[in-house]
Amino acid sequence: QKIPSAVGARGFFVPACDKIHNLLSTLADYDVVGDELWQRFTTKNATDQVWWYSEVLQALDRRNAPAALLDRLGELVDELRQKVPTKA
């Protein structure tokens, strides 16, 4: 009985770390290939990627993820916003 409750309470660690890793990779790839990067994604544009990661950050915040995870992901989302051209 303790395992499911512990997993539920900490169920955001793996997804949060995965999103941080994915965003780090995206930022690194963007530095190399630029806007061609977005062709790898279904939506094919930077605006949707910024939206997606912003939504992930908000969802983790609502689940009371640890501040360190939120801070790191927030920094990366801000970096993505600053680097890429997006549609208003």
PDB file of N, CA and C in Angstrom:
ATOM      1  N   GLN A   1       0.811  -1.197   0.000  1.00  0.00           N
ATOM      2  CA  GLN A   1       0.000   0.000   0.000  1.00  0.00           C
ATOM      3  C   GLN A   1       0.853   1.257   0.000  1.00  0.00           C
ATOM      4  N   LYS A   2       2.016   1.218   0.593  1.00  0.00           N
ATOM      5  CA  LYS A   2       2.844   2.422   0.667  1.00  0.00           C
ATOM      6  C   LYS A   2       3.465   2.776  -0.677  1.00  0.00           C
ATOM      7  N   ILE A   3       3.749   1.797  -1.490  1.00  0.00           N
ATOM      8  CA  ILE A   3       4.412   2.079  -2.762  1.00  0.00           C
ATOM      9  C   ILE A   3       3.545   2.935  -3.685  1.00  0.00           C
ATOM     10  N   PRO A   4       2.270   2.599  -3.928  1.00  0.00           N
ATOM     11  CA  PRO A   4       1.479   3.458  -4.817  1.00  0.00           C
ATOM     12  C   PRO A   4       1.342   4.883  -4.320  1.00  0.00           C
ATOM     13  N   SER A   5       1.183   5.072  -3.011  1.00  0.00           N
ATOM     14  CA  SER A   5       1.047   6.439  -2.517  1.00  0.00           C
ATOM     15  C   SER A   5       2.354   7.203  -2.665  1.00  0.00           C
ATOM     16  N   ALA A   6       3.462   6.539  -2.457  1.00  0.00           N
ATOM     17  CA  ALA A   6       4.760   7.201  -2.628  1.00  0.00           C
ATOM     18  C   ALA A   6       4.987   7.549  -4.092  1.00  0.00           C
ATOM     19  N   VAL A   7       4.619   6.635  -4.977  1.00  0.00           N
ATOM     20  CA  VAL A   7       4.767   6.904  -6.403  1.00  0.00           C
ATOM     21  C   VAL A   7       3.870   8.065  -6.806  1.00  0.00           C
ATOM     22  N   GLY A   8       2.640   8.083  -6.318  1.00  0.00           N
ATOM     23  CA  GLY A   8       1.727   9.165  -6.649  1.00  0.00           C
ATOM     24  C   GLY A   8       2.244  10.510  -6.185  1.00  0.00           C
ATOM     25  N   ALA A   9       2.812  10.540  -4.992  1.00  0.00           N
ATOM     26  CA  ALA A   9       3.311  11.800  -4.445  1.00  0.00           C
ATOM     27  C   ALA A   9       4.559  12.276  -5.162  1.00  0.00           C
ATOM     28  N   ARG A  10       5.317  11.357  -5.699  1.00  0.00           N
ATOM     29  CA  ARG A  10       6.576  11.726  -6.359  1.00  0.00           C
ATOM     30  C   ARG A  10       6.542  11.439  -7.852  1.00  0.00           C
ATOM     31  N   GLY A  11       5.373  11.226  -8.373  1.00  0.00           N
ATOM     32  CA  GLY A  11       5.235  10.827  -9.765  1.00  0.00           C
ATOM     33  C   GLY A  11       5.688  11.862 -10.770  1.00  0.00           C
ATOM     34  N   PHE A  12       6.015  13.042 -10.323  1.00  0.00           N
ATOM     35  CA  PHE A  12       6.438  14.094 -11.252  1.00  0.00           C
ATOM     36  C   PHE A  12       7.943  14.122 -11.457  1.00  0.00           C
ATOM     37  N   PHE A  13       8.716  13.388 -10.647  1.00  0.00           N
ATOM     38  CA  PHE A  13      10.174  13.470 -10.765  1.00  0.00           C
ATOM     39  C   PHE A  13      10.676  13.015 -12.129  1.00  0.00           C
ATOM     40  N   VAL A  14      10.276  11.830 -12.547  1.00  0.00           N
ATOM     41  CA  VAL A  14      10.766  11.314 -13.826  1.00  0.00           C
ATOM     42  C   VAL A  14      10.265  12.161 -14.993  1.00  0.00           C
ATOM     43  N   PRO A  15       8.952  12.479 -15.062  1.00  0.00           N
ATOM     44  CA  PRO A  15       8.522  13.340 -16.176  1.00  0.00           C
ATOM     45  C   PRO A  15       9.204  14.707 -16.171  1.00  0.00           C
ATOM     46  N   ALA A  16       9.380  15.300 -15.000  1.00  0.00           N
ATOM     47  CA  ALA A  16      10.030  16.612 -14.939  1.00  0.00           C
ATOM     48  C   ALA A  16      11.475  16.535 -15.417  1.00  0.00           C
ATOM     49  N   CYS A  17      12.185  15.537 -14.950  1.00  0.00           N
ATOM     50  CA  CYS A  17      13.582  15.381 -15.377  1.00  0.00           C
ATOM     51  C   CYS A  17      13.667  15.073 -16.867  1.00  0.00           C
ATOM     52  N   ASP A  18      12.719  14.300 -17.375  1.00  0.00           N
ATOM     53  CA  ASP A  18      12.672  14.008 -18.802  1.00  0.00           C
ATOM     54  C   ASP A  18      12.460  15.283 -19.613  1.00  0.00           C
ATOM     55  N   LYS A  19      11.545  16.131 -19.162  1.00  0.00           N
ATOM     56  CA  LYS A  19      11.286  17.388 -19.879  1.00  0.00           C
ATOM     57  C   LYS A  19      12.497  18.312 -19.825  1.00  0.00           C
ATOM     58  N   ILE A  20      13.171  18.348 -18.685  1.00  0.00           N
ATOM     59  CA  ILE A  20      14.390  19.156 -18.570  1.00  0.00           C
ATOM     60  C   ILE A  20      15.436  18.648 -19.551  1.00  0.00           C
ATOM     61  N   HIS A  21      15.632  17.338 -19.598  1.00  0.00           N
ATOM     62  CA  HIS A  21      16.603  16.765 -20.523  1.00  0.00           C
ATOM     63  C   HIS A  21      16.221  17.050 -21.971  1.00  0.00           C
ATOM     64  N   ASN A  22      14.937  16.863 -22.293  1.00  0.00           N
ATOM     65  CA  ASN A  22      14.479  17.131 -23.661  1.00  0.00           C
ATOM     66  C   ASN A  22      14.701  18.588 -24.055  1.00  0.00           C
ATOM     67  N   LEU A  23      14.405  19.488 -23.145  1.00  0.00           N
ATOM     68  CA  LEU A  23      14.565  20.905 -23.457  1.00  0.00           C
ATOM     69  C   LEU A  23      16.037  21.284 -23.575  1.00  0.00           C
ATOM     70  N   LEU A  24      16.892  20.707 -22.754  1.00  0.00           N
ATOM     71  CA  LEU A  24      18.337  20.928 -22.899  1.00  0.00           C
ATOM     72  C   LEU A  24      18.801  20.473 -24.282  1.00  0.00           C
ATOM     73  N   SER A  25      18.329  19.316 -24.709  1.00  0.00           N
ATOM     74  CA  SER A  25      18.695  18.799 -26.033  1.00  0.00           C
ATOM     75  C   SER A  25      18.154  19.694 -27.144  1.00  0.00           C
ATOM     76  N   THR A  26      16.923  20.151 -26.987  1.00  0.00           N
ATOM     77  CA  THR A  26      16.320  21.035 -27.977  1.00  0.00           C
ATOM     78  C   THR A  26      17.113  22.331 -28.108  1.00  0.00           C
ATOM     79  N   LEU A  27      17.477  22.910 -26.981  1.00  0.00           N
ATOM     80  CA  LEU A  27      18.250  24.155 -27.007  1.00  0.00           C
ATOM     81  C   LEU A  27      19.618  23.948 -27.652  1.00  0.00           C
ATOM     82  N   ALA A  28      20.272  22.848 -27.326  1.00  0.00           N
ATOM     83  CA  ALA A  28      21.578  22.556 -27.917  1.00  0.00           C
ATOM     84  C   ALA A  28      21.455  22.341 -29.424  1.00  0.00           C
ATOM     85  N   ASP A  29      20.425  21.609 -29.841  1.00  0.00           N
ATOM     86  CA  ASP A  29      20.214  21.374 -31.268  1.00  0.00           C
ATOM     87  C   ASP A  29      19.875  22.668 -31.995  1.00  0.00           C
ATOM     88  N   TYR A  30      19.098  23.531 -31.352  1.00  0.00           N
ATOM     89  CA  TYR A  30      18.748  24.810 -31.969  1.00  0.00           C
ATOM     90  C   TYR A  30      20.011  25.637 -32.234  1.00  0.00           C
ATOM     91  N   ASP A  31      20.951  25.576 -31.307  1.00  0.00           N
ATOM     92  CA  ASP A  31      22.207  26.310 -31.498  1.00  0.00           C
ATOM     93  C   ASP A  31      22.966  25.810 -32.714  1.00  0.00           C
ATOM     94  N   VAL A  32      22.783  24.552 -33.066  1.00  0.00           N
ATOM     95  CA  VAL A  32      23.502  23.962 -34.197  1.00  0.00           C
ATOM     96  C   VAL A  32      22.747  24.142 -35.512  1.00  0.00           C
ATOM     97  N   VAL A  33      21.453  23.841 -35.523  1.00  0.00           N
ATOM     98  CA  VAL A  33      20.728  23.815 -36.800  1.00  0.00           C
ATOM     99  C   VAL A  33      19.724  24.956 -36.968  1.00  0.00           C
ATOM    100  N   GLY A  34      19.481  25.720 -35.937  1.00  0.00           N
ATOM    101  CA  GLY A  34      18.558  26.847 -36.056  1.00  0.00           C
ATOM    102  C   GLY A  34      17.122  26.408 -36.260  1.00  0.00           C
ATOM    103  N   ASP A  35      16.397  27.204 -37.036  1.00  0.00           N
ATOM    104  CA  ASP A  35      14.968  26.970 -37.219  1.00  0.00           C
ATOM    105  C   ASP A  35      14.636  25.670 -37.947  1.00  0.00           C
ATOM    106  N   GLU A  36      15.601  25.048 -38.599  1.00  0.00           N
ATOM    107  CA  GLU A  36      15.368  23.732 -39.206  1.00  0.00           C
ATOM    108  C   GLU A  36      14.959  22.700 -38.158  1.00  0.00           C
ATOM    109  N   LEU A  37      15.344  22.942 -36.929  1.00  0.00           N
ATOM    110  CA  LEU A  37      15.030  22.023 -35.831  1.00  0.00           C
ATOM    111  C   LEU A  37      13.546  21.724 -35.748  1.00  0.00           C
ATOM    112  N   TRP A  38      12.714  22.729 -35.968  1.00  0.00           N
ATOM    113  CA  TRP A  38      11.271  22.562 -35.753  1.00  0.00           C
ATOM    114  C   TRP A  38      10.646  21.584 -36.730  1.00  0.00           C
ATOM    115  N   GLN A  39      11.336  21.280 -37.828  1.00  0.00           N
ATOM    116  CA  GLN A  39      10.821  20.296 -38.779  1.00  0.00           C
ATOM    117  C   GLN A  39      10.792  18.889 -38.187  1.00  0.00           C
ATOM    118  N   ARG A  40      11.515  18.670 -37.104  1.00  0.00           N
ATOM    119  CA  ARG A  40      11.531  17.364 -36.443  1.00  0.00           C
ATOM    120  C   ARG A  40      10.263  17.112 -35.638  1.00  0.00           C
ATOM    121  N   PHE A  41       9.533  18.172 -35.352  1.00  0.00           N
ATOM    122  CA  PHE A  41       8.363  18.069 -34.488  1.00  0.00           C
ATOM    123  C   PHE A  41       7.088  18.043 -35.316  1.00  0.00           C
ATOM    124  N   THR A  42       6.045  17.509 -34.750  1.00  0.00           N
ATOM    125  CA  THR A  42       4.765  17.413 -35.443  1.00  0.00           C
ATOM    126  C   THR A  42       4.235  18.773 -35.855  1.00  0.00           C
ATOM    127  N   THR A  43       4.323  19.755 -34.983  1.00  0.00           N
ATOM    128  CA  THR A  43       3.728  21.061 -35.273  1.00  0.00           C
ATOM    129  C   THR A  43       4.618  21.965 -36.121  1.00  0.00           C
ATOM    130  N   LYS A  44       5.895  21.662 -36.193  1.00  0.00           N
ATOM    131  CA  LYS A  44       6.842  22.352 -37.078  1.00  0.00           C
ATOM    132  C   LYS A  44       7.068  23.828 -36.775  1.00  0.00           C
ATOM    133  N   ASN A  45       6.804  24.275 -35.531  1.00  0.00           N
ATOM    134  CA  ASN A  45       7.097  25.680 -35.238  1.00  0.00           C
ATOM    135  C   ASN A  45       7.494  25.877 -33.778  1.00  0.00           C
ATOM    136  N   ALA A  46       8.263  26.920 -33.570  1.00  0.00           N
ATOM    137  CA  ALA A  46       8.801  27.224 -32.251  1.00  0.00           C
ATOM    138  C   ALA A  46       7.720  27.658 -31.272  1.00  0.00           C
ATOM    139  N   THR A  47       6.720  28.349 -31.753  1.00  0.00           N
ATOM    140  CA  THR A  47       5.660  28.845 -30.879  1.00  0.00           C
ATOM    141  C   THR A  47       5.005  27.705 -30.119  1.00  0.00           C
ATOM    142  N   ASP A  48       4.737  26.610 -30.805  1.00  0.00           N
ATOM    143  CA  ASP A  48       4.112  25.466 -30.140  1.00  0.00           C
ATOM    144  C   ASP A  48       5.038  24.828 -29.108  1.00  0.00           C
ATOM    145  N   GLN A  49       6.324  24.833 -29.386  1.00  0.00           N
ATOM    146  CA  GLN A  49       7.265  24.274 -28.415  1.00  0.00           C
ATOM    147  C   GLN A  49       7.330  25.131 -27.152  1.00  0.00           C
ATOM    148  N   VAL A  50       7.358  26.429 -27.337  1.00  0.00           N
ATOM    149  CA  VAL A  50       7.343  27.340 -26.175  1.00  0.00           C
ATOM    150  C   VAL A  50       6.060  27.135 -25.383  1.00  0.00           C
ATOM    151  N   TRP A  51       4.939  27.039 -26.070  1.00  0.00           N
ATOM    152  CA  TRP A  51       3.662  26.812 -25.400  1.00  0.00           C
ATOM    153  C   TRP A  51       3.684  25.502 -24.616  1.00  0.00           C
ATOM    154  N   TRP A  52       4.164  24.432 -25.243  1.00  0.00           N
ATOM    155  CA  TRP A  52       4.183  23.110 -24.628  1.00  0.00           C
ATOM    156  C   TRP A  52       4.995  23.127 -23.331  1.00  0.00           C
ATOM    157  N   TYR A  53       6.202  23.620 -23.397  1.00  0.00           N
ATOM    158  CA  TYR A  53       7.044  23.621 -22.205  1.00  0.00           C
ATOM    159  C   TYR A  53       6.511  24.567 -21.125  1.00  0.00           C
ATOM    160  N   SER A  54       5.871  25.643 -21.522  1.00  0.00           N
ATOM    161  CA  SER A  54       5.241  26.537 -20.548  1.00  0.00           C
ATOM    162  C   SER A  54       4.102  25.823 -19.826  1.00  0.00           C
ATOM    163  N   GLU A  55       3.324  25.057 -20.565  1.00  0.00           N
ATOM    164  CA  GLU A  55       2.222  24.290 -19.974  1.00  0.00           C
ATOM    165  C   GLU A  55       2.742  23.203 -19.036  1.00  0.00           C
ATOM    166  N   VAL A  56       3.815  22.543 -19.435  1.00  0.00           N
ATOM    167  CA  VAL A  56       4.426  21.524 -18.568  1.00  0.00           C
ATOM    168  C   VAL A  56       4.875  22.164 -17.262  1.00  0.00           C
ATOM    169  N   LEU A  57       5.512  23.306 -17.357  1.00  0.00           N
ATOM    170  CA  LEU A  57       5.976  24.017 -16.167  1.00  0.00           C
ATOM    171  C   LEU A  57       4.796  24.358 -15.251  1.00  0.00           C
ATOM    172  N   GLN A  58       3.727  24.863 -15.817  1.00  0.00           N
ATOM    173  CA  GLN A  58       2.552  25.202 -15.013  1.00  0.00           C
ATOM    174  C   GLN A  58       1.934  23.961 -14.375  1.00  0.00           C
ATOM    175  N   ALA A  59       1.877  22.869 -15.107  1.00  0.00           N
ATOM    176  CA  ALA A  59       1.312  21.627 -14.568  1.00  0.00           C
ATOM    177  C   ALA A  59       2.146  21.119 -13.394  1.00  0.00           C
ATOM    178  N   LEU A  60       3.454  21.179 -13.527  1.00  0.00           N
ATOM    179  CA  LEU A  60       4.328  20.743 -12.428  1.00  0.00           C
ATOM    180  C   LEU A  60       4.188  21.668 -11.219  1.00  0.00           C
ATOM    181  N   ASP A  61       4.027  22.939 -11.475  1.00  0.00           N
ATOM    182  CA  ASP A  61       3.827  23.888 -10.386  1.00  0.00           C
ATOM    183  C   ASP A  61       2.528  23.582  -9.642  1.00  0.00           C
ATOM    184  N   ARG A  62       1.474  23.268 -10.379  1.00  0.00           N
ATOM    185  CA  ARG A  62       0.191  22.926  -9.747  1.00  0.00           C
ATOM    186  C   ARG A  62       0.291  21.664  -8.900  1.00  0.00           C
ATOM    187  N   ARG A  63       1.216  20.777  -9.259  1.00  0.00           N
ATOM    188  CA  ARG A  63       1.408  19.533  -8.497  1.00  0.00           C
ATOM    189  C   ARG A  63       2.419  19.704  -7.377  1.00  0.00           C
ATOM    190  N   ASN A  64       2.832  20.945  -7.166  1.00  0.00           N
ATOM    191  CA  ASN A  64       3.786  21.255  -6.090  1.00  0.00           C
ATOM    192  C   ASN A  64       5.107  20.510  -6.233  1.00  0.00           C
ATOM    193  N   ALA A  65       5.609  20.489  -7.451  1.00  0.00           N
ATOM    194  CA  ALA A  65       6.931  19.901  -7.684  1.00  0.00           C
ATOM    195  C   ALA A  65       7.968  20.696  -6.899  1.00  0.00           C
ATOM    196  N   PRO A  66       9.073  20.070  -6.557  1.00  0.00           N
ATOM    197  CA  PRO A  66      10.117  20.775  -5.808  1.00  0.00           C
ATOM    198  C   PRO A  66      10.605  22.026  -6.534  1.00  0.00           C
ATOM    199  N   ALA A  67      10.915  23.019  -5.754  1.00  0.00           N
ATOM    200  CA  ALA A  67      11.345  24.311  -6.297  1.00  0.00           C
ATOM    201  C   ALA A  67      12.546  24.168  -7.227  1.00  0.00           C
ATOM    202  N   ALA A  68      13.470  23.297  -6.895  1.00  0.00           N
ATOM    203  CA  ALA A  68      14.667  23.143  -7.732  1.00  0.00           C
ATOM    204  C   ALA A  68      14.294  22.684  -9.145  1.00  0.00           C
ATOM    205  N   LEU A  69      13.346  21.746  -9.258  1.00  0.00           N
ATOM    206  CA  LEU A  69      12.905  21.300 -10.581  1.00  0.00           C
ATOM    207  C   LEU A  69      12.178  22.413 -11.316  1.00  0.00           C
ATOM    208  N   LEU A  70      11.290  23.087 -10.614  1.00  0.00           N
ATOM    209  CA  LEU A  70      10.548  24.189 -11.232  1.00  0.00           C
ATOM    210  C   LEU A  70      11.478  25.308 -11.679  1.00  0.00           C
ATOM    211  N   ASP A  71      12.441  25.636 -10.833  1.00  0.00           N
ATOM    212  CA  ASP A  71      13.385  26.700 -11.173  1.00  0.00           C
ATOM    213  C   ASP A  71      14.191  26.352 -12.416  1.00  0.00           C
ATOM    214  N   ARG A  72      14.701  25.119 -12.467  1.00  0.00           N
ATOM    215  CA  ARG A  72      15.528  24.726 -13.613  1.00  0.00           C
ATOM    216  C   ARG A  72      14.710  24.703 -14.888  1.00  0.00           C
ATOM    217  N   LEU A  73      13.533  24.100 -14.838  1.00  0.00           N
ATOM    218  CA  LEU A  73      12.704  24.066 -16.029  1.00  0.00           C
ATOM    219  C   LEU A  73      12.285  25.477 -16.430  1.00  0.00           C
ATOM    220  N   GLY A  74      11.977  26.312 -15.461  1.00  0.00           N
ATOM    221  CA  GLY A  74      11.619  27.705 -15.752  1.00  0.00           C
ATOM    222  C   GLY A  74      12.748  28.456 -16.438  1.00  0.00           C
ATOM    223  N   GLU A  75      13.980  28.238 -15.985  1.00  0.00           N
ATOM    224  CA  GLU A  75      15.139  28.873 -16.621  1.00  0.00           C
ATOM    225  C   GLU A  75      15.252  28.447 -18.078  1.00  0.00           C
ATOM    226  N   LEU A  76      15.045  27.149 -18.320  1.00  0.00           N
ATOM    227  CA  LEU A  76      15.166  26.636 -19.682  1.00  0.00           C
ATOM    228  C   LEU A  76      14.032  27.131 -20.575  1.00  0.00           C
ATOM    229  N   VAL A  77      12.828  27.213 -20.041  1.00  0.00           N
ATOM    230  CA  VAL A  77      11.705  27.746 -20.810  1.00  0.00           C
ATOM    231  C   VAL A  77      11.988  29.209 -21.169  1.00  0.00           C
ATOM    232  N   ASP A  78      12.506  29.973 -20.214  1.00  0.00           N
ATOM    233  CA  ASP A  78      12.868  31.368 -20.498  1.00  0.00           C
ATOM    234  C   ASP A  78      13.943  31.455 -21.578  1.00  0.00           C
ATOM    235  N   GLU A  79      14.920  30.562 -21.496  1.00  0.00           N
ATOM    236  CA  GLU A  79      15.973  30.551 -22.515  1.00  0.00           C
ATOM    237  C   GLU A  79      15.391  30.238 -23.892  1.00  0.00           C
ATOM    238  N   LEU A  80      14.469  29.282 -23.947  1.00  0.00           N
ATOM    239  CA  LEU A  80      13.828  28.957 -25.215  1.00  0.00           C
ATOM    240  C   LEU A  80      13.068  30.164 -25.752  1.00  0.00           C
ATOM    241  N   ARG A  81      12.323  30.836 -24.886  1.00  0.00           N
ATOM    242  CA  ARG A  81      11.574  32.032 -25.306  1.00  0.00           C
ATOM    243  C   ARG A  81      12.504  33.087 -25.881  1.00  0.00           C
ATOM    244  N   GLN A  82      13.662  33.265 -25.263  1.00  0.00           N
ATOM    245  CA  GLN A  82      14.603  34.288 -25.712  1.00  0.00           C
ATOM    246  C   GLN A  82      15.295  33.931 -27.016  1.00  0.00           C
ATOM    247  N   LYS A  83      15.536  32.649 -27.228  1.00  0.00           N
ATOM    248  CA  LYS A  83      16.314  32.221 -28.393  1.00  0.00           C
ATOM    249  C   LYS A  83      15.511  32.125 -29.670  1.00  0.00           C
ATOM    250  N   VAL A  84      14.282  31.699 -29.577  1.00  0.00           N
ATOM    251  CA  VAL A  84      13.575  31.331 -30.799  1.00  0.00           C
ATOM    252  C   VAL A  84      12.550  32.378 -31.214  1.00  0.00           C
ATOM    253  N   PRO A  85      12.395  32.533 -32.510  1.00  0.00           N
ATOM    254  CA  PRO A  85      11.337  33.437 -32.982  1.00  0.00           C
ATOM    255  C   PRO A  85       9.997  32.748 -32.807  1.00  0.00           C
ATOM    256  N   THR A  86       9.055  33.463 -32.226  1.00  0.00           N
ATOM    257  CA  THR A  86       7.716  32.905 -32.047  1.00  0.00           C
ATOM    258  C   THR A  86       6.686  33.883 -32.588  1.00  0.00           C
ATOM    259  N   LYS A  87       5.557  33.349 -32.912  1.00  0.00           N
ATOM    260  CA  LYS A  87       4.443  34.177 -33.380  1.00  0.00           C
ATOM    261  C   LYS A  87       3.688  34.659 -32.161  1.00  0.00           C
ATOM    262  N   ALA A  88       3.277  35.915 -32.173  1.00  0.00           N
ATOM    263  CA  ALA A  88       2.543  36.463 -31.039  1.00  0.00           C
ATOM    264  C   ALA A  88       1.149  35.904 -30.970  1.00  0.00           C
TER     265      ALA A  88
END
